[in-house]
Short mmCIF file of C-alpha atoms and ligand atoms in Angstrom, two decimals:
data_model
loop_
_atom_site.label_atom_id
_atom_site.label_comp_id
_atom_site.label_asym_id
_atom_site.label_seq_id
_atom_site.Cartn_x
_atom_site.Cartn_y
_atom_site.Cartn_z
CA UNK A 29 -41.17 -396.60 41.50
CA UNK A 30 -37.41 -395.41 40.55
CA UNK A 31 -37.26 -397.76 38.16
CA UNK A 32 -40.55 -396.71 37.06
CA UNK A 33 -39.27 -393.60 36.38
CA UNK A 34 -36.20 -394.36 35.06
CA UNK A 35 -37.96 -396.74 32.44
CA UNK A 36 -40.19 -393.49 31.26
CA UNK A 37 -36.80 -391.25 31.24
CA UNK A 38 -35.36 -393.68 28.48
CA UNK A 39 -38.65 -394.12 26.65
CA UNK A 40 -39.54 -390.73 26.28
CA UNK A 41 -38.27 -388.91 23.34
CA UNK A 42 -38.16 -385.60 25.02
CA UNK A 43 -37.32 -385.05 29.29
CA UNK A 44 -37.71 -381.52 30.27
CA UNK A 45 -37.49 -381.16 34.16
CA UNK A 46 -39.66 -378.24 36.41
CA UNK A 47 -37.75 -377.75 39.58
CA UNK A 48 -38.79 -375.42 42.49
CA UNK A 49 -38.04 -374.85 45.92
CA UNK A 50 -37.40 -377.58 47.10
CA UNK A 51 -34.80 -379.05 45.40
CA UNK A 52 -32.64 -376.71 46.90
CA UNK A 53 -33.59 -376.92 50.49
CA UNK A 54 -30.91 -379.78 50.72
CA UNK A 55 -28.40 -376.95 49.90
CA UNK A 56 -29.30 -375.37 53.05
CA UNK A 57 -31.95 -372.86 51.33
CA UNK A 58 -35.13 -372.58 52.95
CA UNK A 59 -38.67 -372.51 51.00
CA UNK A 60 -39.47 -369.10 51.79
CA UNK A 61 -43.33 -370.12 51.62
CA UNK A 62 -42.73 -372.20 54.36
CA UNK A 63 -44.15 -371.12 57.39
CA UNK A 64 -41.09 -370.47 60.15
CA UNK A 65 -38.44 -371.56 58.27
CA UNK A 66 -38.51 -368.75 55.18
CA UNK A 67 -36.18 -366.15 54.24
CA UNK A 68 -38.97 -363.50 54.59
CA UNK A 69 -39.92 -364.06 58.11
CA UNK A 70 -39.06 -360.74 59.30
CA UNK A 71 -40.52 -358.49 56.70
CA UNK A 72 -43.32 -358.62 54.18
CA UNK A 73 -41.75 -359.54 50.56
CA UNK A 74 -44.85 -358.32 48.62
CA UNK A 75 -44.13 -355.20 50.77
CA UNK A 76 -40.58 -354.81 50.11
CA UNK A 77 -39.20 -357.15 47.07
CA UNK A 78 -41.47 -355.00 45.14
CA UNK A 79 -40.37 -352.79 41.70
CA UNK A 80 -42.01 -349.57 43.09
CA UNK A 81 -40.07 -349.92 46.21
CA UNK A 82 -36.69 -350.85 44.07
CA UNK A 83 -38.05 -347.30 42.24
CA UNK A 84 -38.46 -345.08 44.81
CA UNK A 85 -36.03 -346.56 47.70
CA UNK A 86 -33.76 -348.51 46.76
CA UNK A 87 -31.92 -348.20 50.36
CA UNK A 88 -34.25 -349.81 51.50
CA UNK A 89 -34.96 -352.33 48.77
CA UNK A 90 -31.21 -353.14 48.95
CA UNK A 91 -31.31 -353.42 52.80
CA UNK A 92 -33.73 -356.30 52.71
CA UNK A 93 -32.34 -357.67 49.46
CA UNK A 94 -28.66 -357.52 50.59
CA UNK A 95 -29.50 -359.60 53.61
CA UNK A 96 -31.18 -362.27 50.54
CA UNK A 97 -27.88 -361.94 48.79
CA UNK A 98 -25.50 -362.90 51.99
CA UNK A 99 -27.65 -365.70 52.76
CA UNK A 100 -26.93 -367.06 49.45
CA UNK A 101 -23.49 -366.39 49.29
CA UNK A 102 -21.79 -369.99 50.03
CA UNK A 103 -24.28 -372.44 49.20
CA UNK A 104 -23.59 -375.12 46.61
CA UNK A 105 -25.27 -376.99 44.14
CA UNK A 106 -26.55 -380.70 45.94
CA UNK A 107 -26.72 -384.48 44.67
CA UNK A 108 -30.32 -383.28 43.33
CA UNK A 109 -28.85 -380.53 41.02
CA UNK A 110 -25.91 -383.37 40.44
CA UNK A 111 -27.99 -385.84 38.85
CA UNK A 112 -29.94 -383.64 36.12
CA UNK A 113 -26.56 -382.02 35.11
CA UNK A 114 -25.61 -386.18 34.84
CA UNK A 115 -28.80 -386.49 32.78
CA UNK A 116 -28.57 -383.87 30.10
CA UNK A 117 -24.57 -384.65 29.68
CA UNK A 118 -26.03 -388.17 28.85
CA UNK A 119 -28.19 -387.22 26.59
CA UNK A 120 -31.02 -387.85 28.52
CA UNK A 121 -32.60 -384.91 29.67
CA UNK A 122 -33.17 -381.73 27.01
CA UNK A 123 -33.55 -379.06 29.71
CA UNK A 124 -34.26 -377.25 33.24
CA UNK A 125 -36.70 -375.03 33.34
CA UNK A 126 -36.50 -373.36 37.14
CA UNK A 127 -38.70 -371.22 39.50
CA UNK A 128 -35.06 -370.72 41.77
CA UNK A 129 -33.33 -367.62 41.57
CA UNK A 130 -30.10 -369.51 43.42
CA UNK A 131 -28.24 -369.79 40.28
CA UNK A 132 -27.73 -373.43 41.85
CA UNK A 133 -28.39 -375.17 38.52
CA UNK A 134 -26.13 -373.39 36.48
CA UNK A 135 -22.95 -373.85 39.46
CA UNK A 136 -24.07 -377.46 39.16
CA UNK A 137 -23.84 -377.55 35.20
CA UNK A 138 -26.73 -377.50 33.45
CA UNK A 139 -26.31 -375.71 30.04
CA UNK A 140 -30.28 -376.21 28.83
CA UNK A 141 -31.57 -373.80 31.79
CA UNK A 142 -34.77 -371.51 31.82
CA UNK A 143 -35.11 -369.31 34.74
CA UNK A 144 -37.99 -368.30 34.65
CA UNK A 145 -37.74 -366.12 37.72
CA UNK A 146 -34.74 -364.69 36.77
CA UNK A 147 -31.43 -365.38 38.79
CA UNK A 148 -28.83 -364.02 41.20
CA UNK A 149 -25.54 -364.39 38.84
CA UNK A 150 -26.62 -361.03 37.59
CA UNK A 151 -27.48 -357.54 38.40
CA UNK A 152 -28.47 -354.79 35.66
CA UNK A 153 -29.05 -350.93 35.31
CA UNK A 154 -32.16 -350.07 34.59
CA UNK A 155 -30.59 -346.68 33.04
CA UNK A 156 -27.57 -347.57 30.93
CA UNK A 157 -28.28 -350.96 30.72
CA UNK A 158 -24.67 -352.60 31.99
CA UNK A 159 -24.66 -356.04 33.63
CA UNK A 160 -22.70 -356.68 36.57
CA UNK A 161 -21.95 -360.05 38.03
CA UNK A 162 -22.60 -361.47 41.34
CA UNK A 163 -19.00 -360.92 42.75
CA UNK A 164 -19.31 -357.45 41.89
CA UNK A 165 -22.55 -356.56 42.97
CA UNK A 166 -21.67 -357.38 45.91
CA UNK A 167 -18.18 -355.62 45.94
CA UNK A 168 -20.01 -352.48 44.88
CA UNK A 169 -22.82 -352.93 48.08
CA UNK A 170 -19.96 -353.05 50.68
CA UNK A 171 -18.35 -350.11 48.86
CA UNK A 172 -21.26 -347.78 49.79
CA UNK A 173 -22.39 -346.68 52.84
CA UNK A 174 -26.22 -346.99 52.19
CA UNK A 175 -25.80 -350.87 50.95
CA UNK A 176 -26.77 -350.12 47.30
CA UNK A 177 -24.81 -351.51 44.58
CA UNK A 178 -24.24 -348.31 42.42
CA UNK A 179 -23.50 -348.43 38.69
CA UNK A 180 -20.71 -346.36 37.25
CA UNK A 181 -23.94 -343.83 35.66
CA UNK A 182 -25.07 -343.29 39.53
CA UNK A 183 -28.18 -345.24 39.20
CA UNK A 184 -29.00 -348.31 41.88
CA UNK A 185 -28.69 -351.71 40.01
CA UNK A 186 -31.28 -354.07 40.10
CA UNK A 187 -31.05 -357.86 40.55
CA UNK A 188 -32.29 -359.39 37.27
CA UNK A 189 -34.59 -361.18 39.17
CA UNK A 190 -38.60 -361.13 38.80
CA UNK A 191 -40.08 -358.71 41.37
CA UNK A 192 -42.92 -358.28 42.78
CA UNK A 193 -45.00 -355.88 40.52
CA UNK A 194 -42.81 -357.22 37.30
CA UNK A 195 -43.73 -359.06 34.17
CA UNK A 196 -42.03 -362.71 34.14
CA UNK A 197 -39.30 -362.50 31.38
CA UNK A 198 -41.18 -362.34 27.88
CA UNK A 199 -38.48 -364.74 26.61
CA UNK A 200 -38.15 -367.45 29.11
CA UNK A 201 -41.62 -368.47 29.16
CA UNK A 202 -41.89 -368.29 25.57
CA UNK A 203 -38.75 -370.93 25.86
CA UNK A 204 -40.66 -373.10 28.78
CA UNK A 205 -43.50 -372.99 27.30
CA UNK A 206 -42.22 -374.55 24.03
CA UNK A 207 -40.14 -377.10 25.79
CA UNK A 208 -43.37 -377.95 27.99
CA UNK A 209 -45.21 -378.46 24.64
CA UNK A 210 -42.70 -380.59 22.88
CA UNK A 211 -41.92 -382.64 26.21
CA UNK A 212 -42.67 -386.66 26.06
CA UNK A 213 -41.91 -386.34 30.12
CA UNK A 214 -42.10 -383.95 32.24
CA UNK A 215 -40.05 -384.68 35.76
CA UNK A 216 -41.67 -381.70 38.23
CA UNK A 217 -39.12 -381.76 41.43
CA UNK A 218 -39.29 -379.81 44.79
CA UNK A 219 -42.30 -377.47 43.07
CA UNK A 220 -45.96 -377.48 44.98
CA UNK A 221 -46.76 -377.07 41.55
CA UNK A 222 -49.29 -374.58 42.84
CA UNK A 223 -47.74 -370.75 41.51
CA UNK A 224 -48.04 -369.52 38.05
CA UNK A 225 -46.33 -370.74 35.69
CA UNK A 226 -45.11 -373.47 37.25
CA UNK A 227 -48.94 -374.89 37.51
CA UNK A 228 -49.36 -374.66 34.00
CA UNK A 229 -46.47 -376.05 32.31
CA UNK A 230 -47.00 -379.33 33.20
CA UNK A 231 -50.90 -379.39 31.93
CA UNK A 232 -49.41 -378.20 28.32
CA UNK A 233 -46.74 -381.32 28.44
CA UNK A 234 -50.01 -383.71 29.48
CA UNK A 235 -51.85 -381.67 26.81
CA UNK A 236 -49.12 -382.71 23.88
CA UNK A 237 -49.77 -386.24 24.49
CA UNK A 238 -46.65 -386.24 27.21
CA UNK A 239 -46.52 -387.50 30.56
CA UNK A 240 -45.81 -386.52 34.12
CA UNK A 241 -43.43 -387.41 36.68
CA UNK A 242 -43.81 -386.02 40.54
CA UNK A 243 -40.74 -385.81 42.98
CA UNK A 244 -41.63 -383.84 45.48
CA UNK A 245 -42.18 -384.39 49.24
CA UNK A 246 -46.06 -383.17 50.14
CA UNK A 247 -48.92 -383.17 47.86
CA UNK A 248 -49.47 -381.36 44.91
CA UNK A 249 -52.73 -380.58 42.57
CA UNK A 250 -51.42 -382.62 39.93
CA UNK A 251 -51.02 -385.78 42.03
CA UNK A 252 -53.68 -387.85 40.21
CA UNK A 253 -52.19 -387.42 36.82
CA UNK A 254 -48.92 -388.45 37.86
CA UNK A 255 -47.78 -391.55 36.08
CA UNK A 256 -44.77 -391.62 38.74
CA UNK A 257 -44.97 -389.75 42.00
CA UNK A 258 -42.04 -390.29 44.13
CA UNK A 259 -42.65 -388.93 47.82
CA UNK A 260 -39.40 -389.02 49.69
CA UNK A 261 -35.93 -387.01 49.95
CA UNK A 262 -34.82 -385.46 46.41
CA UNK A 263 -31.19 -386.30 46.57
CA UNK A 264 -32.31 -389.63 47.43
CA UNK A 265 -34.85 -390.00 45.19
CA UNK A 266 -33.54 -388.95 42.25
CA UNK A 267 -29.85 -390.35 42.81
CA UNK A 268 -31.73 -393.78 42.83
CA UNK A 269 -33.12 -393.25 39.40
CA UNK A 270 -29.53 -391.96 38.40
CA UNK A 271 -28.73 -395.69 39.76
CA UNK A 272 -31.89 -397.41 37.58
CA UNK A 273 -30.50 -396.01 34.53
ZN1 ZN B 314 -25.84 -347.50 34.62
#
């Protein structure tokens, strides 16, 4: 089936790859949906990763977020991330188009990225507007006693990641959704394929006249119109397909 795959990556005019979750799990960070093993065990995200809370608290926003942050802090890009970095430097793949906020893909290379959640590399001000990076975000939270990353104007800065309660960037899934479109194959890793948008961008690729490639341990609604689903470990998988190429 790798070679399967690999024989539809070099046929197909345009590649586009979907990656969620899990193809960062090998890096060591858990799929928060999960049961057990998430990130949000201890408190309710909806409850607390939510804009109204960032609005009105953001103490406590910053207490649960800052814990996010830390557990971020080290982790590296994997084989996984590897390969489609390999991919688009060949030529081969146009794109990523993410649901992770991990900022893995960009540490691991890729310059065609969509994050469609938004990502950790950044933090803004909702009041001035200034963009501070990761390293400094995180200087300015140890800096103050109550946790929270201050901006220079004395307002809290926010990661510029989707929260709960926020509009996915206008932008981005303009940008996914035309690369989805124009895609002869669309390679779906490590996503459930189950949470908006991530459900729908494959159906518009299958709509264009594309196709649909599955790698991605578990089952996912899109299964059936697979014309390659590959079942088992994503480093392994998709470093064998490097290997069929
Ligand atoms: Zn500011």
């Amino acid at each position: 089936m790798r070679e399967r795959l690999a024989d539809l990556v070099r046929a197909a005019g345009s590649v586009v790859a979907l990656t969620g979750a899990g193809i960062s799990v090998p890096s060591g960070i858990p799929d928060f949906r999960s049961p057990g093993t998430g990130l949000w065990e201890r408190v309710d995200p909806m409850e607390v990763a939510h804009i109204d809370v960032f609005r009105r608290e953001p103490a406590r926003f910053w207490r649960f977020y800052g814990d996010r942050f830390q557990s971020l802090r080290d982790k590296r890009p994997n084989g996984a991330h590897a390969v489609l970095a390999e991919l688009e430097r060949r030529r081969l793949l146009d794109a990523v188009i993410t649901q992770n906020i991990d900022g893995l893909h960009a540490a691991a290379g890729t310059r065609e990225l969509v994050e469609v959640h938004g990502s950790i590399r950044s933090s803004s001000c909702p009041a001035c507007g200034a963009v501070h990076p990761l390293d400094e975000v995180r200087a300015r939270q140890a800096a103050g006693a109550d946790g929270v990353p201050w901006c220079d104007c004395g307002e809290a800065l926010k990661p510029d990641v989707v929260l709960f309660g926020e509009y996915l960037p206008e932008k981005a899934l303009e940008h996914a959704t035309a690369l989805a479109r124009g895609a002869g194959l669309m390679l779906c890793i490590g996503s459930s394929l189950e949470v908006y948008p991530v459900a729908q961008l494959p159906l518009l690729t299958l709509e264009g006249g594309g196709e649909l490639a599955i790698v991605t341990q578990g089952p996912t609604p899109l299964d059936h119109r697979a014309a390659v689903k590959l079942h088992g470990d994503v480093v392994e998988e998709l470093a064998g397909v490097l290997d069929a190429l």
